[in-house]
mmCIF file of C-alpha atoms and ligand atoms in Angstrom:
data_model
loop_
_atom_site.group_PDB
_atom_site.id
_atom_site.type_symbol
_atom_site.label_atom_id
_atom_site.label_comp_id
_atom_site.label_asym_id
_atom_site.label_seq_id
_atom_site.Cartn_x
_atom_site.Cartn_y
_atom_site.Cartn_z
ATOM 1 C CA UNK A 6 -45.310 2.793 -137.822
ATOM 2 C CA UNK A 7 -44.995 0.104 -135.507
ATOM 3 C CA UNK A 8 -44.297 -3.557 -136.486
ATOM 4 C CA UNK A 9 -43.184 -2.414 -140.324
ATOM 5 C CA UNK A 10 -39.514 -2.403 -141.875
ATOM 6 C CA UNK A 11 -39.883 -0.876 -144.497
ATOM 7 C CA UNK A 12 -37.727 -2.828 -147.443
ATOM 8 C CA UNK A 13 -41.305 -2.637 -149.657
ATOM 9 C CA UNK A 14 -40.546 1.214 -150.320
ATOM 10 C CA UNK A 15 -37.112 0.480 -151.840
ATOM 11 C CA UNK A 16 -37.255 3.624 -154.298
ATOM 12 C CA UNK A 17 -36.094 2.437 -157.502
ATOM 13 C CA UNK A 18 -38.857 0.890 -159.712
ATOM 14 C CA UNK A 19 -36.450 -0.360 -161.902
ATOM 15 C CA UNK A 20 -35.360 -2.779 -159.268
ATOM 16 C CA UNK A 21 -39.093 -3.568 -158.041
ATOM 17 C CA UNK A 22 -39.915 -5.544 -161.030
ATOM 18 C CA UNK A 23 -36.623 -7.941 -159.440
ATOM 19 C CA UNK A 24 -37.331 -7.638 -156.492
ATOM 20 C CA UNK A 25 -40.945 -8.956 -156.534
ATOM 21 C CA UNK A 26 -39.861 -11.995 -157.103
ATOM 22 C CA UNK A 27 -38.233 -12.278 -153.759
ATOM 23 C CA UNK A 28 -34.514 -10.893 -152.904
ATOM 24 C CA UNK A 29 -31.587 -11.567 -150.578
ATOM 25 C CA UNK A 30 -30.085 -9.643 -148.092
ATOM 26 C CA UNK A 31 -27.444 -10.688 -145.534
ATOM 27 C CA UNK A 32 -26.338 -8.926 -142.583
ATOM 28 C CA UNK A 33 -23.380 -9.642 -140.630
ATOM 29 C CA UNK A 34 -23.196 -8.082 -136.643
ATOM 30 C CA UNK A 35 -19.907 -8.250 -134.673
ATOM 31 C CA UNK A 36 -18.921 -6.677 -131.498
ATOM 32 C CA UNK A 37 -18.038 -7.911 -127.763
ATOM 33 C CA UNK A 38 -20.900 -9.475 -126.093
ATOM 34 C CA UNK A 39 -23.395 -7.655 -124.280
ATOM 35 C CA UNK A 40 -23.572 -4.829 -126.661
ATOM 36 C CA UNK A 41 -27.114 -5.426 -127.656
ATOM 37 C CA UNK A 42 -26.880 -7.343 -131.417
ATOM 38 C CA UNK A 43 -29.001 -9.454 -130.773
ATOM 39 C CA UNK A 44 -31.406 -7.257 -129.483
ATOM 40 C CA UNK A 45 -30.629 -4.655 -132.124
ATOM 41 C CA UNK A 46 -31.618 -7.022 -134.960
ATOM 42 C CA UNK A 47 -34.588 -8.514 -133.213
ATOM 43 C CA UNK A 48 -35.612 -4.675 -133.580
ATOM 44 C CA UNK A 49 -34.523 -3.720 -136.952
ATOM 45 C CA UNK A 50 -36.527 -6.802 -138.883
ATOM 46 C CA UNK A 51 -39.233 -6.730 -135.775
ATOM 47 C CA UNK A 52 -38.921 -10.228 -135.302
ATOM 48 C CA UNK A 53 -37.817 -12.484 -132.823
ATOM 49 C CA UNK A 54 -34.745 -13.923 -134.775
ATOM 50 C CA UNK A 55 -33.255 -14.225 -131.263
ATOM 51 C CA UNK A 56 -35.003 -15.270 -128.773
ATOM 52 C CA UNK A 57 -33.151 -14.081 -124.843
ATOM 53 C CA UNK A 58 -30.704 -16.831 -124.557
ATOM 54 C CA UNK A 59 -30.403 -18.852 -121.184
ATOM 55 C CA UNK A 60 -27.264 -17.737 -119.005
ATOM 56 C CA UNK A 61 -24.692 -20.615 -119.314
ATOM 57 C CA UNK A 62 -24.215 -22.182 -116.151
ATOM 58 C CA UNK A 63 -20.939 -21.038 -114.137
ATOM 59 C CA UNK A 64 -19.296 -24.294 -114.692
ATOM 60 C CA UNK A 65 -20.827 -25.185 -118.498
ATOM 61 C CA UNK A 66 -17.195 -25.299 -120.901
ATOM 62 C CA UNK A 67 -16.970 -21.714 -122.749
ATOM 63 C CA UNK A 68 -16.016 -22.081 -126.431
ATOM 64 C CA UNK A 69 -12.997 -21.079 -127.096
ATOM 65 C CA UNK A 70 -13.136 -19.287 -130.455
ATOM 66 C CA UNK A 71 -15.284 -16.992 -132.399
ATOM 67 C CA UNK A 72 -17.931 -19.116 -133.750
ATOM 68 C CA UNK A 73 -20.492 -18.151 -136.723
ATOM 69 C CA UNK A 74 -24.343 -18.585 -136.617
ATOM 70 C CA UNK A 75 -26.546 -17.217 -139.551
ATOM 71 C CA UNK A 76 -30.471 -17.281 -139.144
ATOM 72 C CA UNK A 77 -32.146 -16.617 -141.642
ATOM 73 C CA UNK A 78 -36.027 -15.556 -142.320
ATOM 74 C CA UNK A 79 -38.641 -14.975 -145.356
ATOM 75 C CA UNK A 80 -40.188 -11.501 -144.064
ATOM 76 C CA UNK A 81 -43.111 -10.376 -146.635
ATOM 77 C CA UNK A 82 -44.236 -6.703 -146.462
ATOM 78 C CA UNK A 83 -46.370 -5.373 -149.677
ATOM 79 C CA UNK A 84 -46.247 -7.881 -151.436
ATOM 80 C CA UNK A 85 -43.063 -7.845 -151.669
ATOM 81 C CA UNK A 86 -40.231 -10.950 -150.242
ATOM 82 C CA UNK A 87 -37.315 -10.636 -148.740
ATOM 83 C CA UNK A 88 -35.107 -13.507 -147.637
ATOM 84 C CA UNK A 89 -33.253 -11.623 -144.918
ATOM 85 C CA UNK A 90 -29.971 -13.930 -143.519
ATOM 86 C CA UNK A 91 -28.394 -12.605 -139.839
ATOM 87 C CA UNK A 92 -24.498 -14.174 -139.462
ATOM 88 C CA UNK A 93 -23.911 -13.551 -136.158
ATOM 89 C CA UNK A 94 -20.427 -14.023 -134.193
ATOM 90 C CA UNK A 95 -20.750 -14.798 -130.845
ATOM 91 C CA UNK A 96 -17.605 -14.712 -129.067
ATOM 92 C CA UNK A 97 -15.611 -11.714 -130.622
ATOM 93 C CA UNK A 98 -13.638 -9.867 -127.936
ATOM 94 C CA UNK A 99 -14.658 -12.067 -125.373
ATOM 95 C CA UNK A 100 -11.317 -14.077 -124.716
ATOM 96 C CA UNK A 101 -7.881 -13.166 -122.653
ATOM 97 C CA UNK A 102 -6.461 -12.850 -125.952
ATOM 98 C CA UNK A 103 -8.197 -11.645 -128.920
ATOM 99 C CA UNK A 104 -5.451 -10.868 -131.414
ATOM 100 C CA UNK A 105 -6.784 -13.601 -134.035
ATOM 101 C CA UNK A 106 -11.010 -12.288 -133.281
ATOM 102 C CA UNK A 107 -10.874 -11.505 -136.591
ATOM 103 C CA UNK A 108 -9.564 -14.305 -138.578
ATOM 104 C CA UNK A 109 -12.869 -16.943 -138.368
ATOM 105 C CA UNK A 110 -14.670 -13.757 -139.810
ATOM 106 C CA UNK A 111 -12.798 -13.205 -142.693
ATOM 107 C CA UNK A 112 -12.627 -16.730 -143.331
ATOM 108 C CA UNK A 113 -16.763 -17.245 -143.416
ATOM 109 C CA UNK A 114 -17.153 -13.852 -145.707
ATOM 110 C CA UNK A 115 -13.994 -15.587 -147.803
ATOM 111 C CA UNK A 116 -16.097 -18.711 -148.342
ATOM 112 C CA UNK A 117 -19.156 -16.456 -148.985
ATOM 113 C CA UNK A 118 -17.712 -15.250 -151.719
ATOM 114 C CA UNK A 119 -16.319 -19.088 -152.744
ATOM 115 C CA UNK A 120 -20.029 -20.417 -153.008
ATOM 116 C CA UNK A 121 -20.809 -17.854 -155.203
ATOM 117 C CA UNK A 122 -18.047 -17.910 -157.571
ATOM 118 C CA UNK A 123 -18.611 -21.600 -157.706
ATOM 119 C CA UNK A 124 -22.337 -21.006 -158.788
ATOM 120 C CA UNK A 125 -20.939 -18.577 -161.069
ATOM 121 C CA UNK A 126 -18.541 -21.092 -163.103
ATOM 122 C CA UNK A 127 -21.624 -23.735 -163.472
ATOM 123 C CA UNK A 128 -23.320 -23.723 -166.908
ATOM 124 C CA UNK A 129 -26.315 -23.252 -165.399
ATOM 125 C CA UNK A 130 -26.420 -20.386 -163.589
ATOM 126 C CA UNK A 131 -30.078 -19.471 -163.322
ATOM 127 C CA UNK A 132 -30.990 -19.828 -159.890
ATOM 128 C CA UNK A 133 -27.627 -18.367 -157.989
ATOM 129 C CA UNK A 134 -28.118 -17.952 -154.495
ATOM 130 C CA UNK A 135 -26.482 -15.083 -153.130
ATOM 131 C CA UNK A 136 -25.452 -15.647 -149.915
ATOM 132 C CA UNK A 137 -22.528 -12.729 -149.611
ATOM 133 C CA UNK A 138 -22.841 -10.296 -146.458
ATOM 134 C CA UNK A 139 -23.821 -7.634 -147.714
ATOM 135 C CA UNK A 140 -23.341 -5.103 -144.818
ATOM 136 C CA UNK A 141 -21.554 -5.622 -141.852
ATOM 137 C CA UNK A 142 -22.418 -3.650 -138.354
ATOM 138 C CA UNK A 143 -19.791 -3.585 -136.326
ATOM 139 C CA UNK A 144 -20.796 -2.726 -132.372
ATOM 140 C CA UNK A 145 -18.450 -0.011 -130.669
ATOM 141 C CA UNK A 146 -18.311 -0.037 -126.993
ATOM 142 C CA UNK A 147 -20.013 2.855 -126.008
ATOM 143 C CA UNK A 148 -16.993 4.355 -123.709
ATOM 144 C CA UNK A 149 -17.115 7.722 -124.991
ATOM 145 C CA UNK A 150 -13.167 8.102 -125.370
ATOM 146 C CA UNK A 151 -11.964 6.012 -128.807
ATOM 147 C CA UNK A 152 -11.684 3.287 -130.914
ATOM 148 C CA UNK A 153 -9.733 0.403 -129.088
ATOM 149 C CA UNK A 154 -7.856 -1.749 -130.443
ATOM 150 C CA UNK A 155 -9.592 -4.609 -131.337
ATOM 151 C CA UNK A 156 -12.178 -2.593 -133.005
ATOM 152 C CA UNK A 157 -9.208 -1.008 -135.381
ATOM 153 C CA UNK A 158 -7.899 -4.420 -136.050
ATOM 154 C CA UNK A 159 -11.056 -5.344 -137.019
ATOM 155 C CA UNK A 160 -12.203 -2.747 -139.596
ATOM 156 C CA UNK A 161 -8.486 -2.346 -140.576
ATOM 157 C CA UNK A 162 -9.157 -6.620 -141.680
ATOM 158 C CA UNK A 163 -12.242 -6.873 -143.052
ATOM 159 C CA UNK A 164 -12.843 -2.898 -144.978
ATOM 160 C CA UNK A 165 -11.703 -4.693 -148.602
ATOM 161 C CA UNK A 166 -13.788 -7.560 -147.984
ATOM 162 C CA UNK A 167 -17.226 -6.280 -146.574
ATOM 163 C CA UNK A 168 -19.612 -2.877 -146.629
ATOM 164 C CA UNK A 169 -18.541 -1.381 -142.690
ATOM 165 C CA UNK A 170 -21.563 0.482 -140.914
ATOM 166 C CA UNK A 171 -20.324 1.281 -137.541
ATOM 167 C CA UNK A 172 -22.689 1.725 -134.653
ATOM 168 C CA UNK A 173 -22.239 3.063 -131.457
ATOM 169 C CA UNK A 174 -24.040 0.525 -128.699
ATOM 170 C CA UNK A 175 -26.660 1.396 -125.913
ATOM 171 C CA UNK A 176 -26.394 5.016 -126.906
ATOM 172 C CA UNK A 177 -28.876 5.631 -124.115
ATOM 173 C CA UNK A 178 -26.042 5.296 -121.756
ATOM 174 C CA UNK A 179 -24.199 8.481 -123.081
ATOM 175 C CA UNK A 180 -25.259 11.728 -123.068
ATOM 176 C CA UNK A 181 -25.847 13.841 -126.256
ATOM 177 C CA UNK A 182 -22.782 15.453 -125.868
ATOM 178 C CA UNK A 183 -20.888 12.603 -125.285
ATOM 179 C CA UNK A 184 -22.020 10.653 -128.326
ATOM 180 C CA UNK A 185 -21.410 14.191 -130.462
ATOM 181 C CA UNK A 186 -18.062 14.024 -129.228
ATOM 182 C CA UNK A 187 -17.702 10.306 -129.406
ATOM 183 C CA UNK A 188 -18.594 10.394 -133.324
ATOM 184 C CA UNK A 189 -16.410 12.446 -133.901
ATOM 185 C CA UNK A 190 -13.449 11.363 -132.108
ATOM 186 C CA UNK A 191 -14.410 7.397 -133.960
ATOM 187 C CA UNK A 192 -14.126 9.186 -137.010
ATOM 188 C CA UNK A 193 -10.692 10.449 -136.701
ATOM 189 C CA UNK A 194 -9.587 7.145 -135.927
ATOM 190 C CA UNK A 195 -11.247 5.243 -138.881
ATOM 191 C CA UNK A 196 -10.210 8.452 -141.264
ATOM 192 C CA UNK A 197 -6.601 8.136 -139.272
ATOM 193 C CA UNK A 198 -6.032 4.333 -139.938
ATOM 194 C CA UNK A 199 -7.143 4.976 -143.765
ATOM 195 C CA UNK A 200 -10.575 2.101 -143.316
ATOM 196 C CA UNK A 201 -12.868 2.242 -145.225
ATOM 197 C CA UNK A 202 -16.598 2.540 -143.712
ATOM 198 C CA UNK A 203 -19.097 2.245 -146.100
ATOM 199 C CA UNK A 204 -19.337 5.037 -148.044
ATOM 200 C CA UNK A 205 -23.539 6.101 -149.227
ATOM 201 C CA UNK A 206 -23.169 8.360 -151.846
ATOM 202 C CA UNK A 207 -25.267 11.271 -152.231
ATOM 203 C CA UNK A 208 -26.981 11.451 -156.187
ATOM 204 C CA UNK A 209 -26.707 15.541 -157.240
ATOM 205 C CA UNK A 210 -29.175 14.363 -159.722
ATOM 206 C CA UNK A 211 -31.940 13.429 -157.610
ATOM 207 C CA UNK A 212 -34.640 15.719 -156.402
ATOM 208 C CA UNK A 213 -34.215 17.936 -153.281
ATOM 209 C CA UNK A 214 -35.946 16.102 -150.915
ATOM 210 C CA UNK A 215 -34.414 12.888 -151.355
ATOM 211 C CA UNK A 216 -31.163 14.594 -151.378
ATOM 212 C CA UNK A 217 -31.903 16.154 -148.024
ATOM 213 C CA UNK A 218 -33.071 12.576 -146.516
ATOM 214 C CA UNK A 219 -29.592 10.794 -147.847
ATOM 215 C CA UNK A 220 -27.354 13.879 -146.658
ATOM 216 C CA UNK A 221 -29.247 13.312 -142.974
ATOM 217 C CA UNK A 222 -28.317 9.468 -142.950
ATOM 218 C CA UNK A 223 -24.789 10.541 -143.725
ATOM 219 C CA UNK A 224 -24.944 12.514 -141.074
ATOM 220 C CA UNK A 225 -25.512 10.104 -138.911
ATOM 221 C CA UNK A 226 -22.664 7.530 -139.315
ATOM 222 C CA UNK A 227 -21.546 6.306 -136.512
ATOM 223 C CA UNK A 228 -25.125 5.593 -136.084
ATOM 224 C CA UNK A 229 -26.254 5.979 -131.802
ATOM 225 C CA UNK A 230 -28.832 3.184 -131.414
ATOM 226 C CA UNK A 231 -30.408 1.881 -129.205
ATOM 227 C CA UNK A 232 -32.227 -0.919 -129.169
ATOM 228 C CA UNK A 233 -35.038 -2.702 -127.490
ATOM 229 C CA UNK A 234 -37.968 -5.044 -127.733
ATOM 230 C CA UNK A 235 -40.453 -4.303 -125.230
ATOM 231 C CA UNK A 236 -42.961 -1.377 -125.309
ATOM 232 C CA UNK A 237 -43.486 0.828 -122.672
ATOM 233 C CA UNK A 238 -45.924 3.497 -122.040
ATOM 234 C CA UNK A 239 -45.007 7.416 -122.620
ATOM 235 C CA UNK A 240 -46.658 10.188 -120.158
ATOM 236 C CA UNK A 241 -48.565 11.225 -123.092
ATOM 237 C CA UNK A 242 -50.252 7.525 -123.323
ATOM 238 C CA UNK A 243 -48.319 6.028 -126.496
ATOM 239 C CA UNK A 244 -47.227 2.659 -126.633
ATOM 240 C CA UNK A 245 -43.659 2.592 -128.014
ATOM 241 C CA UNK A 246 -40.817 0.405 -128.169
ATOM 242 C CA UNK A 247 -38.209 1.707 -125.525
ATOM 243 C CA UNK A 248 -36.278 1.705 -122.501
ATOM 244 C CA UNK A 249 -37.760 3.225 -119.444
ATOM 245 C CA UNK A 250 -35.779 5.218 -116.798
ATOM 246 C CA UNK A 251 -35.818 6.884 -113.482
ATOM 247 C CA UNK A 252 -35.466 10.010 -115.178
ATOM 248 C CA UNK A 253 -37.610 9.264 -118.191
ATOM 249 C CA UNK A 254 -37.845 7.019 -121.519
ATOM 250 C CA UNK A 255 -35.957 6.826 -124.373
ATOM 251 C CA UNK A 256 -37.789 5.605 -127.643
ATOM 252 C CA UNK A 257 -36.050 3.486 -130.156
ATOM 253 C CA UNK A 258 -38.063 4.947 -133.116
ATOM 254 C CA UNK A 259 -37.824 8.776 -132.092
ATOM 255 C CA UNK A 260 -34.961 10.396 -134.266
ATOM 256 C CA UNK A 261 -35.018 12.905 -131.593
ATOM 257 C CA UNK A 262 -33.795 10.417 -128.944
ATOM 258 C CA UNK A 263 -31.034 7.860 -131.141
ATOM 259 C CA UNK A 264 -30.484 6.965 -134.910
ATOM 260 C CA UNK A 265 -32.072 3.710 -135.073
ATOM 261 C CA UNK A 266 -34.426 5.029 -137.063
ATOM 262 C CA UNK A 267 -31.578 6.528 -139.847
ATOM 263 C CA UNK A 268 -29.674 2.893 -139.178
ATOM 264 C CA UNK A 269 -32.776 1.215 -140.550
ATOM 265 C CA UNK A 270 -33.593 3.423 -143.244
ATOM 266 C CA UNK A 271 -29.726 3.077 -144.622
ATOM 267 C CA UNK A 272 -30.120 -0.691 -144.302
ATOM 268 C CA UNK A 273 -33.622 -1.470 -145.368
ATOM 269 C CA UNK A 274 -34.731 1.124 -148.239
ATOM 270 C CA UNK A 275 -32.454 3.727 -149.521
ATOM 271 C CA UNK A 276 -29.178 1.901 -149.390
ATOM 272 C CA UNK A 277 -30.329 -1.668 -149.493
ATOM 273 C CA UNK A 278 -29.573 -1.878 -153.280
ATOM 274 C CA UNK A 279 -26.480 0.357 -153.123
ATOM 275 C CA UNK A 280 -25.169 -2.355 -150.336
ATOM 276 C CA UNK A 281 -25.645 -5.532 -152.205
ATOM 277 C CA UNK A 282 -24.428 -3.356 -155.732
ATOM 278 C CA UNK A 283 -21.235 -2.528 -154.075
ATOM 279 C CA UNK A 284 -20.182 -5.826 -152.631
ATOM 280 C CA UNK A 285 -20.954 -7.239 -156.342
ATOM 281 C CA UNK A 286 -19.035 -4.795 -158.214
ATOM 282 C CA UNK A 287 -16.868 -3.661 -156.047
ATOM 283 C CA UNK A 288 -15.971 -6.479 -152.849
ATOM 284 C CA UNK A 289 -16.630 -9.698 -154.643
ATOM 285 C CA UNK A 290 -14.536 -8.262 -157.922
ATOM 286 C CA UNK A 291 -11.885 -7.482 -156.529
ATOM 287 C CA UNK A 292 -11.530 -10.634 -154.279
ATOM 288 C CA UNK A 293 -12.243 -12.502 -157.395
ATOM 289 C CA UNK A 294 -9.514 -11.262 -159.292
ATOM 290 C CA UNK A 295 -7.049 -11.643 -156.641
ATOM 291 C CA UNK A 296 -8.221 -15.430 -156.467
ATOM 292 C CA UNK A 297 -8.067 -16.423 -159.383
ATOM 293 C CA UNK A 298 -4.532 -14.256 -160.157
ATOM 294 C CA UNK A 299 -3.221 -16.619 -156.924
ATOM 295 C CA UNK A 300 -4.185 -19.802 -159.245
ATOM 296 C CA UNK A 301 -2.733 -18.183 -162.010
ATOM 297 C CA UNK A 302 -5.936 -18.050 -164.173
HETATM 298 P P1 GDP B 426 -25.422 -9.342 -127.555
HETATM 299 O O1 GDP B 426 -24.616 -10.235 -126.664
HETATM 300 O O2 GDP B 426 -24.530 -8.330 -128.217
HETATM 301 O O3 GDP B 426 -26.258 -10.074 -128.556
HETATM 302 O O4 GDP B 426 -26.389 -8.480 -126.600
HETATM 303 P P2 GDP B 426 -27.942 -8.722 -126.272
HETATM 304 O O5 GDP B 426 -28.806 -8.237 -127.370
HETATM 305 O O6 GDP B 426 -28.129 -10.125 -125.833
HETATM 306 O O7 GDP B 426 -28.145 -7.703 -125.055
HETATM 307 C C1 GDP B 426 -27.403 -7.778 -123.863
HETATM 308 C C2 GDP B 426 -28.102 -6.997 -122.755
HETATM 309 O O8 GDP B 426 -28.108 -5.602 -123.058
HETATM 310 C C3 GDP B 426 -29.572 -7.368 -122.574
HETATM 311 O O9 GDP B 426 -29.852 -7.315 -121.204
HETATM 312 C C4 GDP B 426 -30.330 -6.278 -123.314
HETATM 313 O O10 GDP B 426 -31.619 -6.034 -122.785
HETATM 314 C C5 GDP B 426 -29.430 -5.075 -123.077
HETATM 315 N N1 GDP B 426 -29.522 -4.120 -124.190
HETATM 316 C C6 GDP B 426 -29.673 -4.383 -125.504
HETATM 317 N N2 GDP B 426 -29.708 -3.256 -126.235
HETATM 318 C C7 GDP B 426 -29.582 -2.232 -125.352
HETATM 319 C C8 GDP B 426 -29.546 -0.799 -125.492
HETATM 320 O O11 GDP B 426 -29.640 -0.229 -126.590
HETATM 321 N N3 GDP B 426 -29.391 -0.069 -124.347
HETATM 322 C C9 GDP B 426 -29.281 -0.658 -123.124
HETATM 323 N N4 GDP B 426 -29.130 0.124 -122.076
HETATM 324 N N5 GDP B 426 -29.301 -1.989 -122.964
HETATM 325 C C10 GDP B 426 -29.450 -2.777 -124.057
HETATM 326 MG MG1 MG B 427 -26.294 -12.071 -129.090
#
């Protein structure tokens, strides 16, 4: 199913009636550059959010800190809108010293969460816009060994503040067993340093099926994707999206080959609501009541 997302099949019909009227869904990416966010995104929504970015010249001035850009896009599928926001944060990892990466990232999901409370103390209050990220993908090198530091630093600052889906980059460039092994050694380390990924919970009360699809995307986390947005041709004559190789072709949307296709599943239909729920009640509460306890309201 080429060229669809998918948000239209969001499962709950309580929530269609809401969401007919158009939703909002923000998702932040971080990770070093190079690791294919751009690219990734691009392939999740199947649009050209970014479009390839001309090289800097050798001698152009470099910025100096992380900076934050958020896109955003209407994206209509059924008949049914969604108002889909990318933040994006070029320059994380990128400098001699990147103790601090994390602070201008905290700071924009801080005043995310600001904007909102401030629409939330008006009298009116019909029309709030929710701008809070509501997942956050966070790109892991794909070295096959561990976490490093920066990437522990990272989730270890931001797992209170924002839902954590971590993704292993250009999985094409490890082999199966490497990424099995890789998984699991990532999640010793995020189970070691006590952070908090998101969790998706698995309903006992829901039919078997559905239970079988959720326990799969579980499964998953770390998600290995890859990503790409050109098609190429497979021996058997398809057109799919893909990287080709001297030794053969890997397809983005073939579960056999990465988990893109379980990454945009989570995102886009059967966690979508349970991502923006949790940052409402959960995220956004409890950063609310430590506010507003610092004012000494
Ligand atoms: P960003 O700096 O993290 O936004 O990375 P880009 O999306 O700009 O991608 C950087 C380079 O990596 C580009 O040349 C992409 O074509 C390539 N790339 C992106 N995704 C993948 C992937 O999944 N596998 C491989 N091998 N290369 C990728
Ligand atoms: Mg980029």
């Amino acid at each position: 199913l080429m060229g669809y997302v998918g948000f239209a099949n969001l499962p709950n019909q309580v929530h269609r009636k809401s969401i007919r009227k158009g939703f909002q869904f923000t998702v932040m990416v971080v990770g070093e550059s190079g690791l294919g966010k751009s690219t990734l995104i691009n392939t999740l929504f199947n649009t050209t959010l970014y479009s390839p970015k001309e090289a800097l010249p050798p001698h152009a001035e470099r910025p100096q800190t992380v900076s934050i850009q958020s896109i955003s896009a209407d994206i209509e599928e059924n008949g049914v809108r969604l108002r889909l926001t990318v933040v994006d944060t070029p320059g994380f990892g990128d400098f001699v010293n990147n103790d601090d990466s994390w602070k201008p990232i905290v700071e924009d999901i801080e005043s995310r969460f600001d904007a909102y409370l401030e629409q939330e103390s008006r009298v009116n209050r019909q029309k709030i816009v929710d701008n809070r990220v509501h997942a956050c993908l966070y790109f892991i090198q794909p070295t096959g060994h561990s976490l490093k530091q920066i990437d522990i630093e990272f989730m270890r600052r931001l797992h209170q503040k924002v839902n954590l889906i971590p993704i292993i980059a250009k999985a094409d460039t490890l082999t199966d067993e490497e990424i099995t092994e890789f998984k699991q050694r990532i999640l010793a380390d995020i189970a070691h340093h006590k952070i908090n990924i998101f969790q998706a919970p698995v309903y006992e009360n829901e039919d078997e099926e559905t239970m079988a699809e959720h326990e799969e995307i579980v499964s998953k986390i770390p998600f290995a994707v890859v990503g790409s947005n050109s098609e190429v041709k497979t021996p058997d004559g398809r057109i799919v999206r893909g990287r080709a190789y001297p030794w053969g072709l890997i397809e983005v949307d073939n579960e056999d080959h990465c988990d893109f296709v379980k990454l945009r599943q989570m995102l886009v239909r059967t966690y979508m609501e349970e991502l923006r729920e949790h940052t409402n009640t959960y995220l956004y509460e409890q950063w609310r009541s430590e506010k507003l306890l610092s004012m000494g309201i």
